[in-house]
Structure formats: structure tokens, C-alpha cells
Coordinates of C-alpha atoms in Angstrom, one line a residue:
X12 CA 17.5 -14.5 9.1
X13 CA 16.9 -11.2 10.8
X14 CA 13.8 -10.8 13.0
X15 CA 11.6 -8.2 11.4
X16 CA 8.1 -9.3 12.3
X17 CA 6.9 -10.0 15.6
X18 CA 4.7 -13.1 15.5
X19 CA 2.4 -13.2 18.5
X20 CA -0.8 -14.5 17.3
X21 CA -4.3 -14.8 18.7
X22 CA -6.8 -17.8 18.8
X23 CA -9.8 -17.2 16.5
X24 CA -13.2 -18.6 16.8
X25 CA -14.1 -22.1 15.6
X26 CA -16.3 -24.6 17.4
X27 CA -17.7 -27.9 16.1
X28 CA -19.7 -30.8 17.2
X29 CA -19.9 -34.1 15.2
X30 CA -23.2 -35.1 13.5
X31 CA -25.3 -37.8 14.9
X32 CA -24.2 -40.1 12.1
X33 CA -20.5 -39.8 12.6
X34 CA -18.3 -41.1 15.3
X35 CA -16.8 -38.7 17.8
X36 CA -13.4 -37.6 16.4
X37 CA -10.4 -38.1 18.8
X38 CA -7.1 -36.1 18.5
X39 CA -4.3 -38.4 17.7
X40 CA -2.0 -39.3 20.5
X41 CA 1.5 -37.8 20.2
X42 CA 2.9 -41.2 20.8
X43 CA 1.1 -43.0 17.9
X44 CA 3.4 -43.9 14.9
X45 CA 6.6 -43.2 16.6
X46 CA 7.9 -46.8 16.6
X47 CA 9.7 -46.2 13.2
X48 CA 12.8 -44.1 13.0
X49 CA 11.8 -43.1 9.5
X50 CA 10.4 -39.6 9.1
X51 CA 6.7 -39.5 8.9
X52 CA 5.2 -39.0 5.4
X53 CA 3.6 -35.7 5.0
X54 CA -0.2 -35.7 5.3
X55 CA -2.6 -34.0 3.0
X56 CA -4.6 -30.9 4.0
X57 CA -6.6 -28.3 2.3
X58 CA -6.4 -24.5 3.1
X59 CA -8.6 -21.6 1.9
X60 CA -7.0 -18.6 0.1
X61 CA -8.7 -15.4 -0.7
X62 CA -8.9 -14.7 -4.5
X63 CA -8.8 -11.1 -4.8
X64 CA -8.4 -11.0 -8.5
X65 CA -5.0 -9.5 -8.2
X66 CA -2.5 -12.1 -9.4
X67 CA -0.2 -10.3 -11.8
X68 CA 0.0 -11.8 -15.4
X69 CA 2.4 -14.6 -15.7
X70 CA 2.4 -15.6 -11.9
X71 CA 0.0 -18.4 -12.2
X72 CA -3.1 -18.6 -10.1
X73 CA -3.9 -17.9 -6.4
X74 CA -3.9 -21.8 -5.8
X75 CA -0.8 -22.5 -7.8
X76 CA 2.2 -20.2 -8.2
X77 CA 5.8 -19.6 -7.0
X78 CA 4.7 -19.1 -3.4
X79 CA 2.4 -22.0 -3.1
X80 CA 5.3 -24.2 -4.3
X81 CA 7.7 -22.5 -1.8
X82 CA 5.1 -23.2 1.1
X83 CA 4.7 -26.9 -0.1
X84 CA 8.4 -27.4 -0.3
X85 CA 8.8 -26.2 3.4
X86 CA 5.5 -26.9 5.1
X87 CA 5.0 -30.1 7.4
X88 CA 2.0 -31.1 5.1
X89 CA 1.0 -31.3 1.6
X90 CA -1.2 -28.3 1.1
X91 CA -4.0 -27.8 -1.6
X92 CA -5.1 -24.3 -1.7
X93 CA -8.8 -23.7 -2.3
X94 CA -9.5 -20.3 -4.0
X95 CA -12.3 -18.3 -2.2
X96 CA -13.5 -15.1 -3.9
X97 CA -12.9 -12.2 -1.4
X98 CA -16.2 -10.5 -2.0
X99 CA -18.2 -13.5 -2.1
X100 CA -16.6 -15.7 0.5
X101 CA -19.6 -16.8 2.5
X102 CA -21.7 -17.9 -0.6
X103 CA -18.6 -19.9 -2.0
X104 CA -18.0 -21.5 1.5
X105 CA -21.7 -22.3 2.0
X106 CA -21.6 -24.1 -1.4
X107 CA -18.4 -26.1 -0.3
X108 CA -19.8 -27.1 2.9
X109 CA -23.0 -28.2 1.3
X110 CA -21.1 -30.5 -1.0
X111 CA -18.8 -31.9 1.6
X112 CA -15.8 -30.3 0.1
X113 CA -15.0 -27.3 2.3
X114 CA -11.3 -26.6 3.1
X115 CA -9.9 -28.2 6.3
X116 CA -8.5 -24.9 7.4
X117 CA -10.5 -21.9 6.6
X118 CA -9.3 -18.3 6.7
X119 CA -12.0 -15.6 6.7
X120 CA -12.5 -12.2 8.2
X121 CA -16.3 -12.5 8.7
X122 CA -17.1 -12.9 12.4
X123 CA -20.9 -13.4 11.6
X124 CA -20.1 -16.4 9.4
X125 CA -17.9 -17.9 12.0
X126 CA -20.6 -17.5 14.5
X127 CA -22.9 -19.3 12.0
X128 CA -20.5 -22.1 11.7
X129 CA -20.2 -22.5 15.3
X130 CA -24.1 -22.6 15.9
X131 CA -24.2 -25.3 13.1
X132 CA -21.6 -27.4 14.7
X133 CA -19.3 -27.2 11.6
X134 CA -16.1 -26.3 13.5
X135 CA -13.6 -28.2 15.5
X136 CA -12.6 -27.4 19.0
X137 CA -8.9 -26.5 19.2
X138 CA -7.9 -26.7 22.9
X139 CA -6.5 -30.3 22.8
X140 CA -4.7 -29.8 19.3
X141 CA -3.0 -26.7 20.7
X142 CA -2.0 -28.4 23.9
X143 CA -0.6 -31.5 22.3
X144 CA 0.8 -30.4 18.9
X145 CA 1.5 -26.6 19.0
X146 CA 4.7 -24.7 19.9
X147 CA 4.5 -21.4 18.1
X148 CA 0.7 -20.7 18.6
X149 CA 0.5 -22.0 22.2
X150 CA 3.3 -19.7 23.2
X151 CA 1.5 -16.8 21.6
X152 CA -1.7 -17.8 23.4
X153 CA 0.3 -18.1 26.8
X154 CA 1.8 -14.6 26.2
X155 CA -1.5 -12.9 25.4
X156 CA -4.2 -14.2 27.7
X157 CA -6.9 -12.0 26.2
X158 CA -6.6 -13.8 23.0
X159 CA -7.9 -16.9 24.6
X160 CA -10.8 -14.8 26.1
X161 CA -11.5 -13.6 22.6
X162 CA -11.6 -16.9 21.0
X163 CA -13.3 -19.0 23.5
X164 CA -17.0 -19.7 22.8
X165 CA -20.1 -20.5 24.8
X166 CA -19.1 -24.0 25.8
X167 CA -15.7 -22.7 27.3
X168 CA -13.6 -24.1 24.4
X169 CA -11.4 -22.4 21.8
X170 CA -12.7 -22.6 18.3
X171 CA -10.5 -20.1 16.3
X172 CA -7.0 -18.9 15.4
X173 CA -6.3 -15.3 15.4
X174 CA -3.6 -12.6 15.3
X175 CA -2.7 -9.5 17.2
X176 CA -2.6 -6.1 15.5
X177 CA -1.1 -2.7 16.5
X178 CA -4.0 -0.8 18.0
X179 CA -4.4 2.3 16.1
X180 CA -7.5 4.5 15.1
X181 CA -9.1 3.7 11.9
X182 CA -9.1 7.4 10.8
X183 CA -9.6 11.0 12.2
X184 CA -12.0 13.9 11.9
X185 CA -10.1 16.6 10.1
X186 CA -10.7 20.3 9.4
X187 CA -9.3 23.0 7.0
X188 CA -7.5 25.1 9.5
X189 CA -6.8 27.6 6.8
X190 CA -10.5 28.1 6.2
X191 CA -10.9 28.7 9.9
X192 CA -8.3 31.2 10.0
X193 CA -9.6 33.1 6.9
X194 CA -13.2 33.2 8.6
X195 CA -12.0 34.0 12.1
X196 CA -13.2 30.8 13.5
X197 CA -12.0 28.2 16.1
X198 CA -12.2 24.5 15.8
X199 CA -15.5 23.3 17.2
X200 CA -15.7 21.6 20.6
X201 CA -19.5 21.3 20.8
X202 CA -22.3 20.1 18.3
X203 CA -23.4 23.7 18.2
X204 CA -20.2 25.0 17.4
X205 CA -19.6 22.3 14.7
X206 CA -22.9 23.4 13.0
X207 CA -22.0 27.0 13.1
X208 CA -18.5 26.3 11.6
X209 CA -20.2 24.1 8.9
X210 CA -22.4 26.9 8.0
X211 CA -19.6 29.4 7.6
X212 CA -17.8 26.9 5.5
X213 CA -20.8 26.4 3.3
X214 CA -21.8 30.0 2.7
X215 CA -18.8 32.3 3.1
X216 CA -16.6 31.2 0.2
X217 CA -13.7 29.9 2.3
X218 CA -11.8 28.9 -0.9
X219 CA -12.1 32.4 -2.3
X220 CA -13.2 31.4 -5.8
X221 CA -16.2 33.6 -5.7
X222 CA -18.7 30.8 -5.8
X223 CA -20.9 29.1 -3.2
X224 CA -19.6 25.6 -4.0
X225 CA -18.3 24.2 -0.7
X226 CA -19.8 22.1 2.0
X227 CA -19.2 22.2 5.7
X228 CA -19.6 18.6 6.3
X229 CA -20.9 15.3 4.9
X230 CA -23.4 12.8 6.1
X231 CA -22.6 9.7 3.9
X232 CA -20.5 6.5 5.0
X233 CA -18.1 7.3 7.6
X234 CA -18.8 11.1 7.8
X235 CA -22.3 10.1 9.2
X236 CA -20.8 7.8 11.5
X237 CA -18.7 10.7 13.1
X238 CA -22.1 12.1 14.2
X239 CA -23.6 8.9 15.4
X240 CA -20.3 8.2 17.4
X241 CA -20.3 11.8 18.8
X242 CA -23.6 11.0 20.5
X243 CA -22.4 7.7 21.8
X244 CA -24.2 5.7 19.3
X245 CA -22.8 2.7 17.4
X246 CA -26.0 2.5 15.3
X247 CA -24.1 3.4 12.2
X248 CA -24.3 2.9 8.4
X249 CA -22.1 -0.1 8.8
X250 CA -22.3 -1.6 12.2
X251 CA -25.8 -1.1 13.4
X252 CA -25.3 -1.7 16.9
X253 CA -27.9 0.0 19.1
X254 CA -26.5 -1.3 22.4
X255 CA -24.5 0.1 25.2
X256 CA -23.4 -1.2 28.7
X257 CA -25.0 1.1 31.2
X258 CA -24.7 0.4 34.9
X259 CA -23.2 -2.9 34.0
X260 CA -26.4 -3.9 32.3
X261 CA -26.5 -4.6 28.5
X262 CA -28.9 -2.0 27.3
X263 CA -30.8 -1.2 24.1
X264 CA -30.4 2.6 24.0
X265 CA -32.7 4.4 21.8
X266 CA -32.0 8.0 22.9
X267 CA -28.5 8.2 21.4
X268 CA -29.6 7.2 18.0
X269 CA -32.4 9.7 18.2
X270 CA -30.1 12.5 19.2
X271 CA -27.7 11.8 16.5
X272 CA -30.5 11.7 13.9
X273 CA -31.7 15.0 15.2
X274 CA -28.4 16.7 14.7
X275 CA -28.0 15.3 11.2
X276 CA -31.5 16.6 10.4
X277 CA -30.3 20.1 11.5
X278 CA -27.1 19.9 9.3
X279 CA -29.3 18.7 6.4
X280 CA -31.9 21.4 6.8
X281 CA -29.0 24.1 7.3
X282 CA -27.7 23.6 3.9
X283 CA -24.2 22.6 5.0
X284 CA -24.2 19.0 3.6
X285 CA -24.7 17.5 0.1
X286 CA -28.5 17.1 -0.3
X287 CA -28.0 13.9 -2.3
X288 CA -25.9 12.2 0.5
X289 CA -28.3 9.2 0.5
X290 CA -27.2 8.3 -3.0
X291 CA -23.6 8.4 -1.9
X292 CA -23.7 4.9 -0.2
X293 CA -20.0 4.3 -0.2
X294 CA -18.9 7.8 0.5
X295 CA -16.9 8.4 -2.7
X296 CA -18.7 11.5 -3.7
X297 CA -17.8 13.1 -0.4
X298 CA -14.4 11.7 -0.4
X299 CA -13.8 13.4 -3.9
X300 CA -15.4 16.6 -2.6
X301 CA -12.6 16.6 0.2
X302 CA -9.8 15.6 -2.0
X303 CA -10.6 18.4 -4.5
X304 CA -10.8 21.1 -1.7
X305 CA -14.6 21.6 -1.5
X306 CA -15.2 20.0 2.0
X307 CA -14.2 21.8 5.2
X308 CA -14.6 19.0 7.7
X309 CA -14.4 15.3 6.9
X310 CA -13.6 11.9 8.3
X311 CA -10.3 10.9 6.7
X312 CA -9.5 7.2 6.8
X313 CA -5.9 6.0 7.2
X314 CA -5.2 6.0 3.5
X315 CA -1.9 7.1 2.2
X316 CA -2.9 7.3 -1.4
X317 CA -5.9 9.7 -0.5
X318 CA -3.5 11.7 1.9
X319 CA -1.0 12.2 -1.0
X320 CA -3.9 13.2 -3.4
X321 CA -5.2 15.8 -1.1
X322 CA -1.9 17.6 -0.6
X323 CA -1.2 17.4 -4.4
X324 CA -4.5 19.1 -5.1
X325 CA -4.3 21.5 -2.3
X326 CA -0.6 22.3 -1.5
X327 CA -1.3 25.5 0.3
X328 CA -3.8 24.0 2.6
X329 CA -3.7 23.6 6.4
X330 CA -5.2 20.5 7.7
X331 CA -5.6 19.5 11.3
X332 CA -7.0 16.6 13.3
X333 CA -9.5 17.6 15.8
X334 CA -11.3 15.8 18.7
X335 CA -14.9 14.7 18.2
X336 CA -17.1 17.4 19.8
X337 CA -18.4 16.6 23.2
X338 CA -22.1 15.8 23.6
X339 CA -24.5 15.2 26.5
X340 CA -23.5 11.6 26.3
X341 CA -19.7 12.4 26.8
X342 CA -16.8 12.4 24.3
X343 CA -16.0 9.6 21.9
X344 CA -13.7 8.9 19.3
X345 CA -13.4 6.8 16.1
X346 CA -13.3 3.0 15.9
X347 CA -9.8 1.4 16.5
X348 CA -8.6 -1.5 14.6
X349 CA -9.3 -4.9 16.4
X350 CA -6.4 -5.8 18.4
X351 CA -7.4 -9.4 18.7
X352 CA -8.7 -10.4 15.3
X353 CA -9.9 -13.9 14.7
X354 CA -9.1 -15.1 11.1
X355 CA -9.0 -19.0 11.0
X356 CA -11.0 -22.0 12.0
X357 CA -10.8 -25.8 11.3
X358 CA -13.5 -27.7 9.6
X359 CA -15.1 -30.3 11.8
X360 CA -14.7 -32.9 9.0
X361 CA -10.8 -32.4 8.6
X362 CA -9.1 -35.7 8.6
X363 CA -5.7 -34.6 9.6
X364 CA -6.1 -32.2 12.5
X365 CA -2.5 -32.8 13.8
X366 CA -1.1 -31.9 10.3
X367 CA -3.2 -28.7 10.3
X368 CA -2.1 -27.7 13.7
X369 CA 1.5 -28.0 12.6
X370 CA 0.9 -26.2 9.4
X371 CA -0.5 -23.2 11.5
X372 CA 2.7 -23.4 13.5
X373 CA 4.7 -23.3 10.3
X374 CA 3.0 -20.1 9.1
X375 CA 3.9 -18.5 12.3
X376 CA 7.6 -19.1 11.8
X377 CA 9.9 -16.0 11.1
X378 CA 11.1 -17.5 7.8
X379 CA 7.7 -18.3 6.6
X380 CA 6.3 -14.8 7.4
X381 CA 9.4 -13.0 6.1
X382 CA 9.2 -14.8 2.7
X383 CA 5.4 -14.1 2.3
X384 CA 5.7 -10.4 3.2
X385 CA 9.1 -9.5 1.6
X386 CA 10.0 -12.3 -0.8
X387 CA 13.5 -14.1 -1.2
X388 CA 16.4 -12.3 0.3
X389 CA 18.9 -11.2 -2.4
X390 CA 16.3 -11.3 -5.1
X391 CA 13.3 -9.4 -3.8
X392 CA 14.9 -7.4 -0.9
X393 CA 18.2 -6.7 0.6
X394 CA 19.1 -5.9 4.3
X395 CA 20.2 -2.5 5.1
X396 CA 20.7 -1.3 8.6
X397 CA 19.0 -4.3 9.8
X398 CA 15.9 -3.6 7.9
X399 CA 14.5 -5.3 4.6
X400 CA 14.6 -2.9 1.8
X401 CA 12.6 -4.0 -1.3
X402 CA 14.4 -4.3 -4.6
X403 CA 11.6 -2.5 -6.7
X404 CA 12.0 -3.8 -10.1
X405 CA 8.8 -4.3 -12.0
X406 CA 9.3 -8.0 -12.0
X407 CA 9.7 -8.0 -8.1
X408 CA 6.6 -5.8 -7.8
X409 CA 4.6 -8.4 -9.6
X410 CA 6.0 -11.3 -7.6
X411 CA 5.8 -10.0 -4.0
X412 CA 3.2 -8.0 -2.1
X413 CA 0.1 -7.9 -4.0
X414 CA -1.3 -11.0 -2.9
X415 CA 1.2 -12.9 -0.8
X416 CA 0.3 -11.8 2.7
X417 CA -2.9 -13.7 2.4
X418 CA -1.0 -17.0 2.7
X419 CA 0.1 -16.0 6.2
X420 CA -3.0 -14.5 7.5
X421 CA -2.1 -15.3 11.1
X422 CA 1.1 -13.1 11.2
X423 CA 0.8 -10.2 13.5
X424 CA -0.1 -7.0 11.7
X425 CA 2.1 -3.9 11.8
X426 CA 4.5 -5.1 14.5
X427 CA 7.5 -4.3 12.4
X428 CA 10.4 -2.4 14.0
X429 CA 9.3 1.3 13.5
X430 CA 12.7 2.1 11.7
X431 CA 12.0 -0.8 9.3
X432 CA 8.5 0.4 8.1
X433 CA 8.7 1.3 4.5
X434 CA 7.8 4.5 3.0
X435 CA 4.2 4.5 1.6
X436 CA 4.4 7.8 -0.3
X437 CA 7.1 8.5 -2.9
X438 CA 7.6 12.1 -2.0
X439 CA 9.8 12.3 1.0
X440 CA 8.2 15.5 2.4
X441 CA 4.8 14.1 2.0
X442 CA 5.8 10.8 3.6
X443 CA 7.1 12.9 6.6
X444 CA 3.9 14.8 6.8
X445 CA 1.8 11.5 6.6
X446 CA 4.0 9.9 9.5
X447 CA 3.3 13.2 11.5
X448 CA -0.4 12.9 10.7
X449 CA -0.5 9.2 12.0
X450 CA 1.2 10.2 15.2
X451 CA -1.2 13.2 15.7
X452 CA -4.1 10.7 15.0
X453 CA -3.0 8.3 17.7
X454 CA -2.3 11.2 20.2
X455 CA -5.6 12.8 19.7
X456 CA -7.8 9.7 20.3
X457 CA -5.7 7.6 22.5
X458 CA -7.6 8.4 25.7
X459 CA -11.2 8.3 24.3
X460 CA -13.1 5.1 23.5
X461 CA -15.2 4.5 20.5
X462 CA -19.1 4.4 21.1
X463 CA -19.2 0.5 21.4
X464 CA -20.2 -1.9 24.2
X465 CA -17.4 -4.1 23.0
X466 CA -13.8 -3.7 22.0
X467 CA -14.7 -3.9 18.4
X468 CA -17.7 -4.9 16.3
X469 CA -16.2 -8.3 15.5
X470 CA -16.3 -9.1 19.3
X471 CA -20.2 -8.9 19.5
X472 CA -21.7 -11.8 21.0
X473 CA -23.3 -14.2 18.6
X474 CA -27.0 -14.5 18.7
X475 CA -28.9 -17.8 17.9
X476 CA -29.6 -18.1 14.2
X477 CA -33.3 -17.3 14.4
X478 CA -32.7 -14.1 16.4
X479 CA -29.7 -13.2 14.4
X480 CA -31.9 -13.2 11.3
X481 CA -34.6 -11.1 12.9
X482 CA -32.1 -8.6 14.3
X483 CA -30.2 -8.0 11.1
X484 CA -33.3 -7.5 9.0
X485 CA -34.9 -5.3 11.7
X486 CA -31.8 -3.1 12.3
X487 CA -31.4 -2.5 8.5
X488 CA -35.1 -1.4 8.2
X489 CA -34.8 0.7 11.3
X490 CA -31.6 2.5 9.9
X491 CA -33.6 3.3 6.7
X492 CA -36.4 4.8 9.0
X493 CA -33.8 7.0 10.7
X494 CA -32.4 8.1 7.3
X495 CA -35.8 9.0 6.0
X496 CA -36.6 11.4 8.8
X497 CA -33.3 13.4 8.0
X498 CA -34.6 14.3 4.6
X499 CA -38.3 14.6 5.0
X500 CA -38.7 17.9 6.6
X501 CA -41.8 18.5 8.8
X502 CA -43.7 15.8 7.1
X503 CA -41.7 13.1 8.9
X504 CA -40.1 14.1 12.1
X505 CA -37.4 12.3 14.2
X506 CA -39.9 11.8 16.8
X507 CA -42.2 9.9 14.4
X508 CA -39.1 7.8 13.3
X509 CA -38.3 7.1 16.9
X510 CA -41.8 5.7 17.5
X511 CA -41.9 3.8 14.2
X512 CA -38.4 2.5 14.8
X513 CA -39.5 1.0 18.3
X514 CA -42.7 -0.6 17.0
X515 CA -40.7 -2.2 14.2
X516 CA -38.2 -3.6 16.6
X517 CA -41.0 -5.0 18.9
X518 CA -42.8 -6.8 16.0
X519 CA -39.4 -8.2 14.9
X520 CA -38.7 -10.3 17.9
X521 CA -37.0 -7.2 19.4
X522 CA -37.8 -7.8 23.1
X523 CA -36.6 -11.4 22.8
X524 CA -33.3 -10.0 21.3
X525 CA -32.8 -7.4 24.0
X526 CA -33.4 -10.1 26.7
X527 CA -31.1 -12.5 25.1
X528 CA -28.2 -10.0 25.1
X529 CA -29.0 -8.8 28.7
X530 CA -29.0 -12.3 30.0
X531 CA -25.9 -13.4 28.0
X532 CA -23.8 -10.5 29.3
X533 CA -25.0 -11.0 32.8
X534 CA -23.7 -14.6 32.7
X535 CA -20.7 -14.2 30.4
X536 CA -19.3 -10.7 31.1
X537 CA -16.0 -12.1 32.1
X538 CA -15.5 -13.6 28.6
X539 CA -16.4 -10.5 26.7
X540 CA -13.8 -7.9 25.6
X541 CA -15.6 -4.8 26.5
X542 CA -14.6 -1.5 25.2
X543 CA -12.7 -0.5 28.4
X544 CA -10.3 -3.3 27.7
X545 CA -9.0 -1.4 24.6
X546 CA -6.6 0.4 26.9
X547 CA -4.9 -3.0 27.5
X548 CA -3.6 -2.7 23.9
X549 CA -2.9 1.0 23.6
X550 CA 0.7 1.8 23.9

């Protein structure tokens, strides 16, 4: 079998202590049960699997189909797959834990939930299992020491399995260069220039249709996050992280969020953005404005379908990626995908940990990964020039790809040989344009960091449960306070929002939260993947 996927994997977070009423669990000795020459019978384990509601008709269910049968025929354990609704994973897993029927091996992307399981002592430490029974995963851990850093918890033990991902930006700030040329403007390099360009785009009919129906920018979703990141703030619609590391001290930085909000208010009051942006919570309205040619600057996620739609709708357009304008806080860029992503943990109550460890190794093997990603050679793909080429019949499309990768969540993402990467856009010219765009995206932002204290939001230290609840509630309320100040004119200023936000934080255990982070960082900085370490993973 040809090698197409590099399978270096990271250890993910999972810690467990045993309840007072149970005996301390011992990892079985490798020498136990070896007296007989007969092959050891497979042991039973249960493994969670995301149910995304995308199983094609006729293919069975997410827990019983051709691929679960293939896995069970090859795996070193008898596997029962437990469906977990993708968008309700936490609530479903909570029900299963409460009933004592949670899966032995749990795959989930939610780092906050993993932290919760850790503090509740619901997870099993992995160090001894990896040392005694792993080959594949242990090798990957040895080859990537930062993976151990990323998956080691406060007691110094590993509690999770993880994967490596190619480190690339999640998107880019793009601008309609044809509009710039028509209006005699240059790409902005400062916030003031950005506002002036946005004003021209919104008022000088850059699309030439004789109507004032274009916007200069947008403030909803990821577009608003561009402004937050420009001013060095990670207090965004999604992450709500008001912290930075300054002079090697973990600091709650209020000024950056205030500066970002002041600039958003200027944009709003200048009429360069959609006045109803607060109702566009998922950013779909702004996205459609951009795709239909009505938005001059926007944050474009790495999304081949959207890219293709834009060029089909605007074939004469000129579109370029630009750096984020530099502010008084420096220059920043977009978030990058997490290079060391934790995705799996072992339930503390699991009865066959050795079998689970061997199953994890099995999912890392080349044959397993290739089969779940590409299908069966000769039926679902053929090999051309050393690369797998899918056989794109309707039947094959239903059988592979739409849901199968979730069975090997630990395989390293996007490590294929570049020459083997499949086209994602049917039109060859647009595919080439898209590949060039991705290259430009990487080149533009490869030397600037995102505005984060850590390498990725998933790597934030885990607050104790009581403080985590207070923090989440308070930061959501404070985000709404900042948003209110943007749209309220002189009746509610950013200065007023600043004072109200600080007061709200203080009454919500804010000082305790700030002190906890400050002390934790001082004691554990060597185990925290700070944002500067992103360069370790960049090409």
C-alpha cells in the first residue's frame, strides 16, 4: 500500500481519578495472559462517533455500516460505536456519563468539555498505557515533543490523544482591487486609511450601477473579529479572550477591546457597514453581500465553495489579500488552525484500557487511515503517479468521504503529498486560482501572530469549574455591553461601556479569575503553548 498520509499524532487531554467507592485501577501487565500460545480473544470496547446526519440513504447508520464492519474485521478489539449528535455532543455525553454508559474512548473537539471531565475526575491518565502498549502513538509523541506539552495536565500526566495539522491561516482579509483602481485608492495600511477606503466603497458607486448599494466593510461574525485582532484583542464574537501576556505576566487587557470598539463605532456611524449587523449573528448576510459583489473588504474563510461562487458571480473582479492594518498595538493576523489538536480521551471507567490503546494504534496505521479517507483500492480509487485518484461514480460518492473520516479522527490533517491533493473546484482555471490564493494567504500572514496569549483558543488553561462558569457568563454579558455601545450613538458611549464592563467583571468574580490566570501562568508557563511557539509549526 502506498503511503499517502503522514500519520504523526498528538496526545490529547484526558485525566481521571477514581471515585472513592471504587478500587484504584491498575494497567494490566504486558506479561499477563501470555502463557498460552493461542491468540488472545478480542476484548470489547465502545467508541464514540459523531452523528452529523450525513449518512447517505442505503448506507446504514453511523454505528453500523460497511466501514464499521471493515474496522471490526481488522481491529484488535470488538468495537461498539456509540452515536453522538455533532451539535449536541456535550449534552449527549453528559447524559451517558450520568447513566454510567459513556463510551470507553471518546472523540470530541470541545476543549472546554474535556477540561470539565478532567476536573470531575472522569478521565484516565494515559502515560502508562502509552509506555506499555503503544507503538504507533508513542512514536509520534516521541517525534513531536510539543504534543506532550499540549496534552499534559496540571498533575503532570497525559490525559488525551491528539493529532497534528498543517499550520495555515483560517482565512484572509480581502479587498476589491478593481474598486481601488477605479476610485484611485491604495490598499489601507492603517485604521484611518481603512476607514477612508471603506467610506469611498460605500459612497462612490464602485460597481458602477448608479446606485448607492455597496458597503465598505462588515462588522458581523469574522469580519468584526478582524477589527478586534487588528487592535491586538482576542475579545471576539467567538473566543471572548480578554487576556494577553505582557512583560511575561498574564494580563487582563481592557484597553485593546476598548480601542477596537471605538473603531467599530466610527465605522458604524460613518455608514460604511450594514446598520443591522447585530442581527447577522452567523455572518451569512455579510457573506452574501460579498459573494454578490456588494462588499469591498471582507474576511474570507478558507472555503472553496464560497471562492468558486464569488468568481462565478464576479468574473471581472480583481481580488487581493491584504495585511491587517497596523495599529498602536502592533500588527496582527488571522487565527491559524491549531497545529496540535486534542481530540480523544479515555473514560476512567473503561474496563479494557489495553485494548483501547491498541485500537488507537490501529487507527493510526496507514491501511486504516487510507481506507477511511479514500475507500477500497480498485473500487473507490485507483493509483495514478503514486497518488490516489477517486473513482467518482455516484455510488462511490455515497460510500466514501461524507462521513468516514470521523472514524479516524486521530489521523494527521492535510499532510498529504502536495502533488496528491485532490482538486476541490471542478473548473481547472478556478482551481488554479484557488491554489494561488491559498499560497498568497500563507505568504501574507506567515510572519505575524494572531492576537492571542496562547497558540490557539483550544490551548487556554482550564479554570476551576466555579470560576469557569462565572467567567463564561460575565464575558458574554460584557461582549453585549461593548456591542451596545457601537450602535447607541451619543446616548451610550464606549467610555461608558468600558466602565460598565469593568464593574460587571468585578462583581462576577473577575478579580479571582484574573488572579488565578496570573498565578497559573507564573507557575506553569513552561507547559503552556504560547502564541510565539506557532512559529515552531510554520513551514
